[in-house]
Coordinates of C-alpha atoms in Angstrom, one line a residue:
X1 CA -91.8 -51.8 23.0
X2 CA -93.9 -53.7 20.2
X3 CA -92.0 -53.8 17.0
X4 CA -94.8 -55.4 15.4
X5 CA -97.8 -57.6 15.2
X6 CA -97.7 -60.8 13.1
X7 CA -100.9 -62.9 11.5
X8 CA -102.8 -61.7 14.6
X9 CA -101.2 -64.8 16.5
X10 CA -97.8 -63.5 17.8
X11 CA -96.3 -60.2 18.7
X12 CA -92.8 -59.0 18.2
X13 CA -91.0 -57.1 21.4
X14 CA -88.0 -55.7 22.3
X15 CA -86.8 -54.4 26.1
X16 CA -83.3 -53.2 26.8
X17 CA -81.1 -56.5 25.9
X18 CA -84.1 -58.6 24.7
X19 CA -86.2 -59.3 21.4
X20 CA -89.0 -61.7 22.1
X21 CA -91.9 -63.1 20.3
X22 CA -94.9 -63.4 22.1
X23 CA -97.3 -65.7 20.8
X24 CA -100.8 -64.8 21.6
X25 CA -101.8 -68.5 19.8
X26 CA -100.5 -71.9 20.4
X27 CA -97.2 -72.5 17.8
X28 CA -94.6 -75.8 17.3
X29 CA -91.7 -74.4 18.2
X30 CA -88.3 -75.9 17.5
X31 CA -84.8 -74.5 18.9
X32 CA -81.6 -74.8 19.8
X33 CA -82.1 -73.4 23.3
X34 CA -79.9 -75.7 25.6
X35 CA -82.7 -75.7 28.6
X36 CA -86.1 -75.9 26.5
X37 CA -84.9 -76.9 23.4
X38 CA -85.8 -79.2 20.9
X39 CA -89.3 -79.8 19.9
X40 CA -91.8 -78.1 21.7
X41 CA -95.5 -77.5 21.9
X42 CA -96.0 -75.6 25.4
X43 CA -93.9 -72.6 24.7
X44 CA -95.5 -68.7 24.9
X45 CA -92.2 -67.0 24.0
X46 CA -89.3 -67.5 22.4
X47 CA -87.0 -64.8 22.9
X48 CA -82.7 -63.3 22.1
X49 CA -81.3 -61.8 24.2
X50 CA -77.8 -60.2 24.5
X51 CA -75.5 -61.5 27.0
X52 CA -72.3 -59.2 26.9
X53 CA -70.7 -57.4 24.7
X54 CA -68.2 -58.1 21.3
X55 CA -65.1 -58.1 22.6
X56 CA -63.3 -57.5 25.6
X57 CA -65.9 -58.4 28.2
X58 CA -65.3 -62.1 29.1
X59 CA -65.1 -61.4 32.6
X60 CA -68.9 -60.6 32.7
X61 CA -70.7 -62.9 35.6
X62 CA -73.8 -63.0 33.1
X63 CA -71.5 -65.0 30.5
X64 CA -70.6 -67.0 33.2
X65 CA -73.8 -67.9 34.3
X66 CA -75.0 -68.4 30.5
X67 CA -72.5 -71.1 30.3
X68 CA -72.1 -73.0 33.3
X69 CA -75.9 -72.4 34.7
X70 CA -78.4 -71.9 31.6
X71 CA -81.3 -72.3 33.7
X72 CA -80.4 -69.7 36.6
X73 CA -79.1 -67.2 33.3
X74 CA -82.7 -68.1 31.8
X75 CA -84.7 -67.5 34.8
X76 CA -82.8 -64.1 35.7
X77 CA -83.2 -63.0 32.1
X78 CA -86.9 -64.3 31.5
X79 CA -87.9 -62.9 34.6
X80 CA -86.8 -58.9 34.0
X81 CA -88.9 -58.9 31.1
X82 CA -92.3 -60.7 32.3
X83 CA -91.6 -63.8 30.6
X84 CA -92.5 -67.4 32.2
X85 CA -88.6 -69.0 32.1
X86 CA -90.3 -72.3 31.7
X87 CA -92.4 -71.8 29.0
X88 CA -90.0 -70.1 26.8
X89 CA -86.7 -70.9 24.9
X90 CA -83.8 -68.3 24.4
X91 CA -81.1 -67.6 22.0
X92 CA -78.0 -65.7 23.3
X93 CA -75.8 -63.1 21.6
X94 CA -73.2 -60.9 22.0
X95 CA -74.5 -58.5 19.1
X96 CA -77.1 -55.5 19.6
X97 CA -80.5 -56.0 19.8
X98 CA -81.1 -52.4 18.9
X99 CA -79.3 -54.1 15.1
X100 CA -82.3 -57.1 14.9
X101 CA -83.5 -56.8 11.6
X102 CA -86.9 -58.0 10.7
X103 CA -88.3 -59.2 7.0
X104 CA -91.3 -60.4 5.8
X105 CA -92.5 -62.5 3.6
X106 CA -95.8 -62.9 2.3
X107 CA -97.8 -65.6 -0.8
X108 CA -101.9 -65.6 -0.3
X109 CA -102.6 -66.1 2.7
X110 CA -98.9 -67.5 4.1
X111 CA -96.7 -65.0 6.0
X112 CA -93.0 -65.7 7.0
X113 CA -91.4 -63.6 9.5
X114 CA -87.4 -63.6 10.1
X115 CA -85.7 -61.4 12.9
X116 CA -81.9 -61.8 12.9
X117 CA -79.4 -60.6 14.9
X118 CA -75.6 -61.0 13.4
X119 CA -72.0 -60.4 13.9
X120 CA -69.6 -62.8 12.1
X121 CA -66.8 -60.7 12.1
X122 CA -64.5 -62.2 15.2
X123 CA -66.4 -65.8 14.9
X124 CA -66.6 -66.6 11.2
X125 CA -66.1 -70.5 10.6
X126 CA -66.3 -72.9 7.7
X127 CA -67.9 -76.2 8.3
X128 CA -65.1 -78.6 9.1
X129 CA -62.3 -76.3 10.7
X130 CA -60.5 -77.4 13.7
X131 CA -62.1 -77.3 16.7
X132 CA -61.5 -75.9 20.0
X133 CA -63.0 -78.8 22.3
X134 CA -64.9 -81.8 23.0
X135 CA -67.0 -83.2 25.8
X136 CA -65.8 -86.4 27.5
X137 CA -67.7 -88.3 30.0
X138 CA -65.3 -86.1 32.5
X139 CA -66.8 -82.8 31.1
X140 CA -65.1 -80.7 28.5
X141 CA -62.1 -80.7 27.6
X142 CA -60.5 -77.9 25.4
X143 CA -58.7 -78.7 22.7
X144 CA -55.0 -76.8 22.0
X145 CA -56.6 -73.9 19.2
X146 CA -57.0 -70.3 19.7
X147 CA -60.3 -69.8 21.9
X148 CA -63.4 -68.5 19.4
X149 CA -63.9 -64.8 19.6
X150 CA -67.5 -63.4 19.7
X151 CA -69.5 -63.3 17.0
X152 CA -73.1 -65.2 16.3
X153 CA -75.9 -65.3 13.8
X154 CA -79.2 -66.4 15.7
X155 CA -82.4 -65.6 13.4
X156 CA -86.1 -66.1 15.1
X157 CA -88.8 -67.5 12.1
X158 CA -92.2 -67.5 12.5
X159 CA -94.6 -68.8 10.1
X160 CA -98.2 -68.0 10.0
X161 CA -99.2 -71.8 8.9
X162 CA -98.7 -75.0 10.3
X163 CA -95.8 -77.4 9.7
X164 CA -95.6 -80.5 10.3
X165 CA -92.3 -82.0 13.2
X166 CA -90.5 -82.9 10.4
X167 CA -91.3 -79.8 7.9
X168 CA -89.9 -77.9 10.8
X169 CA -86.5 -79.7 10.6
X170 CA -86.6 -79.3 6.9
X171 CA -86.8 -75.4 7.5
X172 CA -84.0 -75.2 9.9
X173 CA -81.9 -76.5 7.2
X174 CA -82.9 -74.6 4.5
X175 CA -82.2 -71.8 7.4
X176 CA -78.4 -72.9 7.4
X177 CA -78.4 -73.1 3.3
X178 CA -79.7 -69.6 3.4
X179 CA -77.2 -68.0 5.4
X180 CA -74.7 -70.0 3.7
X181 CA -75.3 -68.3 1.0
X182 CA -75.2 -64.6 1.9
X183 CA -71.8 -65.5 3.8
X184 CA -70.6 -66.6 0.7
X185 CA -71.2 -63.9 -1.7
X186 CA -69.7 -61.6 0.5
X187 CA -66.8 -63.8 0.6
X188 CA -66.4 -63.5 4.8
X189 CA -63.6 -65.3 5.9
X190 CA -63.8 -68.2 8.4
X191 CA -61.3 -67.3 11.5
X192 CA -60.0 -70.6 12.2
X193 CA -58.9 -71.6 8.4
X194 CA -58.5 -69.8 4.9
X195 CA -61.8 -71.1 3.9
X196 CA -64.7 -68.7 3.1
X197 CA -67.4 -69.0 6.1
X198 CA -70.6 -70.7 6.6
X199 CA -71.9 -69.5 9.8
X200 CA -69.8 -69.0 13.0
X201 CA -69.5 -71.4 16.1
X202 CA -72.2 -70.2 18.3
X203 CA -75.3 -69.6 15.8
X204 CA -79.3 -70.3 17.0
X205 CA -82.2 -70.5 15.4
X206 CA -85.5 -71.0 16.9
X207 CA -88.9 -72.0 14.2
X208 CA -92.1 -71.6 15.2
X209 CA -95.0 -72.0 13.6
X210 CA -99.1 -71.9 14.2
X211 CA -100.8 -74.4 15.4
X212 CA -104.6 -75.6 14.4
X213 CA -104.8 -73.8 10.4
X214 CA -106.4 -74.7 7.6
X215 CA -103.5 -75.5 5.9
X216 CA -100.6 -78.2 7.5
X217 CA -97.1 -78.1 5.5
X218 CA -95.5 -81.6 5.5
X219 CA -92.5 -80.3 4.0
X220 CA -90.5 -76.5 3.4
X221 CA -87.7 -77.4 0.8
X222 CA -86.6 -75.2 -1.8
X223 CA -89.2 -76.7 -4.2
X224 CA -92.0 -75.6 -2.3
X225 CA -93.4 -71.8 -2.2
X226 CA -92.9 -72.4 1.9
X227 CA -89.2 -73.0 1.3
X228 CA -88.6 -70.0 -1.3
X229 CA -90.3 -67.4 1.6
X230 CA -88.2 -69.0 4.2
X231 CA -84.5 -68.6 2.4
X232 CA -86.0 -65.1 1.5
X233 CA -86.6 -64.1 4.5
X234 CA -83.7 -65.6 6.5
X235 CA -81.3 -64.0 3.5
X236 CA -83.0 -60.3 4.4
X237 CA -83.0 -60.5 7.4
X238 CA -79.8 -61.4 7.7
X239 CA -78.2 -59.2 5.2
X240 CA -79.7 -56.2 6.7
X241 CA -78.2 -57.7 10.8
X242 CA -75.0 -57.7 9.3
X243 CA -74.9 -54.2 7.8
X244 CA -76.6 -52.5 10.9
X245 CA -74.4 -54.8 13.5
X246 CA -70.7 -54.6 11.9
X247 CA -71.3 -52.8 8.3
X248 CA -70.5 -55.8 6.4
X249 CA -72.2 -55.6 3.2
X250 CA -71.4 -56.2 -0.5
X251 CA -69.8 -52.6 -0.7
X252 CA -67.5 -53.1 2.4
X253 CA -66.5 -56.3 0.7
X254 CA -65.0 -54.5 -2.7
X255 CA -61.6 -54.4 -1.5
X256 CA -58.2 -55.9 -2.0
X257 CA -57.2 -56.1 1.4
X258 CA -60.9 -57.5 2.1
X259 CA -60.2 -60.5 -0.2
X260 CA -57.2 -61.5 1.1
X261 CA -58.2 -61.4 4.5
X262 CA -59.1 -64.7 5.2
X263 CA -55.2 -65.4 4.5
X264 CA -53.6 -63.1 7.3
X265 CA -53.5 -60.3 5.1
X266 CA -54.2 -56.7 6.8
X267 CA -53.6 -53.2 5.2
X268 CA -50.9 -52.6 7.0
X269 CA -48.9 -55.6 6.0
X270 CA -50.2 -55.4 2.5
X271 CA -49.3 -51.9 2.5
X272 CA -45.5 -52.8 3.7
X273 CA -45.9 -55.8 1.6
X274 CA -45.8 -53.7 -1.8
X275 CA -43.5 -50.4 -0.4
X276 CA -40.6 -53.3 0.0
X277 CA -41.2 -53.4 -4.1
X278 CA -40.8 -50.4 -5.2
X279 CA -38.5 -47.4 -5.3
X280 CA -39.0 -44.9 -2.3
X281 CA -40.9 -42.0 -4.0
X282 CA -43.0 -44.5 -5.9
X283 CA -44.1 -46.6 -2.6
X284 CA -44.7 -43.2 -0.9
X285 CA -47.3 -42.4 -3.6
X286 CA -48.8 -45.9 -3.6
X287 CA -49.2 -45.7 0.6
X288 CA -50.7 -41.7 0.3
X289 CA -52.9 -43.2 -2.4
X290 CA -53.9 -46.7 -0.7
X291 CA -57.7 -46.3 -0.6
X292 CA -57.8 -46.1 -4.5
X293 CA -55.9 -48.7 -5.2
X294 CA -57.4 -50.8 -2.9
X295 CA -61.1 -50.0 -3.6
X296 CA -60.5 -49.8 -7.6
X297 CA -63.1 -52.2 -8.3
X298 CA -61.5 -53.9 -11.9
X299 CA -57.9 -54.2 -9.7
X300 CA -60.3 -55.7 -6.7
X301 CA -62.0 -58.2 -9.8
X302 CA -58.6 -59.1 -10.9
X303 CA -57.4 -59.9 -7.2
X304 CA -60.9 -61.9 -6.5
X305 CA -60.3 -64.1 -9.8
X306 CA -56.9 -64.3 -8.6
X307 CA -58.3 -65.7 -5.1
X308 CA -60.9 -68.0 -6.8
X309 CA -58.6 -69.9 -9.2
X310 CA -55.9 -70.6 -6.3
X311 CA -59.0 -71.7 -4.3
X312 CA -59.6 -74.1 -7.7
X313 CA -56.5 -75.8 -6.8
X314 CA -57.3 -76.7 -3.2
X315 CA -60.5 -77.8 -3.8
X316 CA -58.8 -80.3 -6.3
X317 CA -60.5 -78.6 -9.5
X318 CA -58.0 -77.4 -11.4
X319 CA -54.5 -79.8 -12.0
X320 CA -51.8 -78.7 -9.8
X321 CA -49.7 -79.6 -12.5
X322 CA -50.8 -75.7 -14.3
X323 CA -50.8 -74.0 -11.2
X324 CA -48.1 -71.8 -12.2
X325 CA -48.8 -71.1 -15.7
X326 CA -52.5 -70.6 -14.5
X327 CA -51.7 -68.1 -11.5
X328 CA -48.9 -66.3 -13.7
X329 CA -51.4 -65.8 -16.3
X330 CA -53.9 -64.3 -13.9
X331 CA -51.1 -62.0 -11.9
X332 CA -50.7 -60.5 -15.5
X333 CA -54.3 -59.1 -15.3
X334 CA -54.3 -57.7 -11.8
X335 CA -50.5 -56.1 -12.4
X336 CA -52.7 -54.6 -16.0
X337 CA -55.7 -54.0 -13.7
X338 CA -53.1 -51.7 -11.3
X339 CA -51.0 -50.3 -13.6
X340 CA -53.9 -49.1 -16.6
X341 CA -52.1 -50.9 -19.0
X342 CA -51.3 -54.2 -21.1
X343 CA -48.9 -56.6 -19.1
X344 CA -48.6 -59.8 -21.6
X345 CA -47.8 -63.1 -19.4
X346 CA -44.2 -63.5 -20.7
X347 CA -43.2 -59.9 -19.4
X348 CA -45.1 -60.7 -16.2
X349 CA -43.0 -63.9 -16.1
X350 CA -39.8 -62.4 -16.6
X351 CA -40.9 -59.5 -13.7
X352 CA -41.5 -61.9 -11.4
X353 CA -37.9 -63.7 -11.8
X354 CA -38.1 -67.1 -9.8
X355 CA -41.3 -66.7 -8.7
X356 CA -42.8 -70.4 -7.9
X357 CA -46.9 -70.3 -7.9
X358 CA -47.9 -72.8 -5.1
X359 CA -51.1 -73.1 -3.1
X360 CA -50.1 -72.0 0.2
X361 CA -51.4 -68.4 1.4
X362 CA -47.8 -67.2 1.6
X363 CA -47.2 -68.1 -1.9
X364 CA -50.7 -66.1 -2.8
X365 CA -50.1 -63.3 -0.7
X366 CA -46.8 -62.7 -2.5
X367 CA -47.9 -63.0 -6.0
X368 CA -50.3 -60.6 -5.2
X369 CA -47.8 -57.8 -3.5
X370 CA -45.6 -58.2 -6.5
X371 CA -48.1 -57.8 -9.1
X372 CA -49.2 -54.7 -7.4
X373 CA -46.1 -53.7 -6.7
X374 CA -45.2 -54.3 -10.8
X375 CA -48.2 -52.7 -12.1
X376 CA -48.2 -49.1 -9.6
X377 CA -44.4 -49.0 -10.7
X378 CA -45.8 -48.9 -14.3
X379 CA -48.3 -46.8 -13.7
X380 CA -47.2 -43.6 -14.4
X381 CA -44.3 -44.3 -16.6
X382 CA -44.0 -42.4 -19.7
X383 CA -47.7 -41.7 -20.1
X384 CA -46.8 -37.6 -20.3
X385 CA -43.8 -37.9 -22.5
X386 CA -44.2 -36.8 -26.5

């Protein structure tokens, strides 16, 4: 099936398990495909394909073969949908191809096309966290971390003018800044720290670009009206893949629970979390009323400050000398936040008895519960009496 047809030089398709790009004119491609990789200028097709699904379906001999033999997986894959294995270069995913969002961006006579496939739920990483293997001169050898869970953000970008090899590099990065930055703003946790992500582990791109126009970009960096339609696009595109793949969009992220995620926290142990605080017909009420709470979006402000300033402290910003004056001062406005009403930082400080800020998650993740816990058990209190 044609999705659709791009600057009359390349066609967009997608078959069962597959998304390809057919170009019907000669384009630079550069990708991350492990068997045709790289720099290339003899490529017809450049294609995404889904390999297996989410979760629970390791056992799959197609992952296998993806792995341990990416050019028998290529040629099997290539081959059930028409395309020459050797003059194309393929992205693998484990998220739906039915979810590949497309956008388009468009100055005079430029055109910049992004289809993105996403899930970053399971895989989410921060640059920097731990990994889980290295390759030796003896092959790999895995490293003593929880193995990475699905989850991969591969985008496709064609460009309707030519770039030069090193404007196409320039673009791939400004491809990582863009996605970045929509990871960021909703906040999605990295799986293998308490950091906020910045892609996942297994993410692709593949670039290409017309060969042979009147116009030949030497560079695509945020300055230039070529860079501006790329992070565009790429932000689209992938915004949309997320929300159609796993329903992870800004709304989804204004929650409680959501914000502290990325520390351990579930609803079921923040629910426990604040019943353990407060007297039994009190934390009945707060667990048949959990959704409000939770979703109340100035108690969800007051928890993300809360998140934000202790994140202050690890990043060295703030002195860890004020940490606890700081994070008292700031529990005081989500306990308000909860309860509807003024809690001054003394009285917060004197509900919270020995209570010792510090910038581990457990130390966050309790501030938090009490505060709750404080503010519902205020919430209510003398509001009806004359």
């Amino acid at each position: 099936m044609i999705i659709g047809d791009y600057y009359g030089a390349v066609e967009l398709h997608r078959e069962e398990k597959i998304v390809f790009a057919k170009f019907l004119a000669p384009h630079r491609v550069l990708s991350t495909c492990r068997l045709n990789g790289g720099l290339r200028e003899d490529l017809d097709t450049l294609y995404n394909h889904q390999s297996c699904e989410p979760r629970a379906h390791t056992g799959l001999d197609l992952c296998h073969v993806a792995v341990k033999e990416p050019e028998r997986y290529q040629k099997r894959i290539a081959g059930k949908a028409g395309i020459d294995f050797s003059k194309s270069a393929s992205l693998g995913t484990a998220a739906n191809v039915n979810n590949a969002a497309v956008a388009v961006e468009l100055f005079e006579g430029l055109k910049v096309v992004a289809v993105t496939t996403a899930g970053v739920g399971g895989n989410g990483g921060r640059a920097g966290d731990p990994a889980s293997y290295y390759q030796s001169e003896n092959g790999v050898v895995i490293i003593d971390r929880a193995p990475p869970q699905a989850g991969t953000i591969n985008t496709m970008l064609l460009i309707s003018e030519e770039l030069s090899p090193g404007a196409m590099v320039v673009a791939s990065t400004l491809m990582a800044e863009a996605k970045a930055s929509v990871l960021q703003e909703l906040m999605a946790p990295s799986r293998y720290s308490e950091g906020i992500a910045t892609g996942t582990g297994t993410d692709q791109v593949g670039i290409a670009s017309l060969l042979g126009t009147r116009i030949r970009h030497t560079d695509a960096n945020k300055h230039s009206k070529l860079g501006e339609l790329i992070g565009k696009a790429v932000r689209r595109s992938l915004q949309e893949a997320l929300n159609l793949q796993s329903g992870l969009t800004p709304d989804s992220r204004r929650s409680s629970v959501a914000q502290l995620a990325r520390f351990g926290e579930t609803e079921e142990s923040f629910i426990d979390g604040v019943r353990d605080r407060l007297v039994e017909d009190v934390g009945d009420l707060f667990e048949a009323n959990f959704l409000s709470a939770n979703h109340d979006p100035v108690t969800v402000a007051a928890v993300q400050a809360l998140v934000h300033v202790r994140d202050q402290f690890v990043w060295g910003v703030s002195p860890i000398g004020c940490i606890h004056e700081i994070m008292i001062g700031h529990a005081a406005l989500l306990a308000s936040a909860v309860s509807g009403k003024e809690i001054g930082r003394e009285a917060m400080r004197e509900e919270l008895g020995g209570y010792e800020a510090a910038v581990e998650s457990e130390s966050l993740i309790e501030l938090v519960r009490r505060s709750f816990a404080i503010g519902y058990g205020m919430k209510w209190m003398g509001r009806f009496e004359d």
